[in-house]
Amino acid sequence: MTIAALSDLRSARRLVIKVGSALLVERGAPRAQWLATLATEIAELRTHSEVIVVSSGAIALGAAKLGLTRGGRGSLADAQAAASVGQVGLARLWSDALGNHDITAAQMLVTLGDLEDRRRYLNASATLARLLEAGAVPVVNENDSVATEEIRFGDNDRLAARVAQAAGAEAVLLLSDVDGLYDRDPHEDGAVLVERVEGVTPEVIAMASGASSSGLGSGGMLAKLQAARIAERAGIALAILNGTRTSPISRALDSGTGTLFVPQSDASARKAWLGGRLAPAGVVTVDQGCMTALENGASVLAAGITAIEGTFARGDLVAIHGPGGERLGQGLVEYTSAECSAILGLREEQQSEKLGYAPRAAVIHRDHMVHA
Ligand code: GLU
């Protein structure tokens, strides 16, 4: 189905609902009544859709319990300790709220690596699929208590887009404490809510430079736009809706208030995952001839490579740069960085000698590559 307007979101076959900390936690206490109205909406949606929840709130709940300052976000250690304590309560909240509708909640804690490493990504996908098939509602959060700075998502907006990809969802609803994306800082006179975005362009990103966060969560509008970018490339619709008041989903969809990001691709799940992945392990720089060939859909061959940066293993994601350093795309590399260095610039028949075995068809195959 195509999702072209907010009201179409209701008919998504599988959707991810992301709930921000500011909605779920107020002055350290859960907003249980509000959550009960959301659980009722989820129960209604489940009559025709599969639902996955991505819920923040662990840090905010735990910080209150432990009496930590700055909502538990004063240091990484504080956030991790707060999350450990708060996650227990968060899981119970969801289990109770959904349990009132005879829905089984399932807790899934993931790190960036679980959704970026090819093997672990496939594991997470399989678990999500099985849970949905078994009739449970997965409630996902970042595994904050073990993830270090470098391997954290940091905000659940991007996590929600990643989970949607891994689950093959059609739509993501980011429930936030703002109505959506405004064309400028929403505090400025004349700021207008943008109802529909066709592609997160630099102009769209410029709209979000103004402040939009409540201070409890870590998201903010820029994180939401990053999430929208991951989603649009994956062929997934994403909406930012104001979830502050009771029955937030019907309220937003009935009044048509929110911002819908329309999918920009129908890329296969695998390609989408490659495009959304955050941190390439290295860079492969190619010459003019190879760049032109890439534009016509070719693979990256060793003969066209002029330089290698970084240390990477076979199967890692690497960025592809043109002769002027311009980013052309990224893809999964077929060789280690040492092997790449040994064969760069060489034609196929010259490679066997260096490698000691028959070369692969390409250094980065076009099937495992996305263009920038
Ligand atoms: N995972 C964090 C929590 O549960 C929230 C991250 C965010 O603010 O988006 O508290």
Coordinates of N, CA, C and O and ligand atoms in Angstrom, one line a residue, residues 21 55-60 73 141-142 144 154-156 217-219, ligand 1:
S21 N 10.6 9.8 26.2 CA 10.7 9.9 27.7 C 9.7 10.9 28.2 O 9.1 10.7 29.3
S55 N 10.3 2.1 23.2 CA 10.0 3.0 24.3 C 11.2 3.5 25.0 O 12.1 2.7 25.4
S56 N 11.3 4.8 25.2 CA 12.3 5.4 26.0 C 11.7 5.5 27.4 O 10.6 5.1 27.7
G57 N 12.5 6.1 28.3 CA 12.0 6.3 29.7 C 12.8 5.7 30.7 O 12.6 6.0 31.9
A58 N 13.6 4.7 30.4 CA 14.4 4.0 31.4 C 15.3 4.9 32.2 O 15.3 4.9 33.4
I59 N 16.0 5.8 31.5 CA 16.9 6.7 32.2 C 16.1 7.7 33.1 O 16.5 7.8 34.2
A60 N 15.1 8.2 32.5 CA 14.3 9.2 33.3 C 13.7 8.5 34.6 O 13.7 9.1 35.7
R73 N 21.4 12.2 33.1 CA 22.2 12.4 31.9 C 23.5 13.2 32.1 O 24.1 13.7 31.2
N141 N 14.0 -1.2 23.5 CA 14.8 0.0 24.0 C 16.3 -0.3 23.7 O 16.7 -1.4 23.4
E142 N 17.1 0.8 23.8 CA 18.5 0.5 23.6 C 19.0 -0.1 24.9 O 18.5 0.2 26.0
D144 N 21.0 0.4 27.2 CA 21.9 1.5 27.6 C 22.9 1.1 28.7 O 23.9 1.8 28.8
G154 N 22.0 6.4 21.2 CA 21.9 7.7 21.9 C 20.5 8.2 22.0 O 20.0 8.7 23.0
D155 N 19.8 8.1 20.9 CA 18.4 8.5 20.9 C 17.5 7.4 20.2 O 18.0 6.7 19.4
N156 N 16.3 7.3 20.7 CA 15.5 6.2 20.3 C 14.8 6.5 19.0 O 14.1 5.6 18.4
G217 N 14.4 13.5 27.1 CA 15.0 12.6 26.2 C 16.2 13.2 25.5 O 16.7 14.2 26.0
S218 N 16.7 12.5 24.5 CA 17.9 13.0 23.9 C 17.7 13.3 22.4 O 18.5 13.7 21.7
G219 N 16.4 13.0 22.0 CA 16.1 13.1 20.6 C 16.3 14.5 19.9 O 17.3 14.7 19.2
Ligands
GLU1 N1 17.1 4.7 25.8 C1 16.8 5.9 26.6 C2 15.9 5.6 27.8 O1 15.2 4.6 27.8 C3 16.2 7.0 25.8 C4 16.9 7.5 24.6 C5 16.2 8.7 24.0 O2 16.1 9.7 24.7 O3 15.7 8.7 22.9 O4 15.8 6.3 28.7

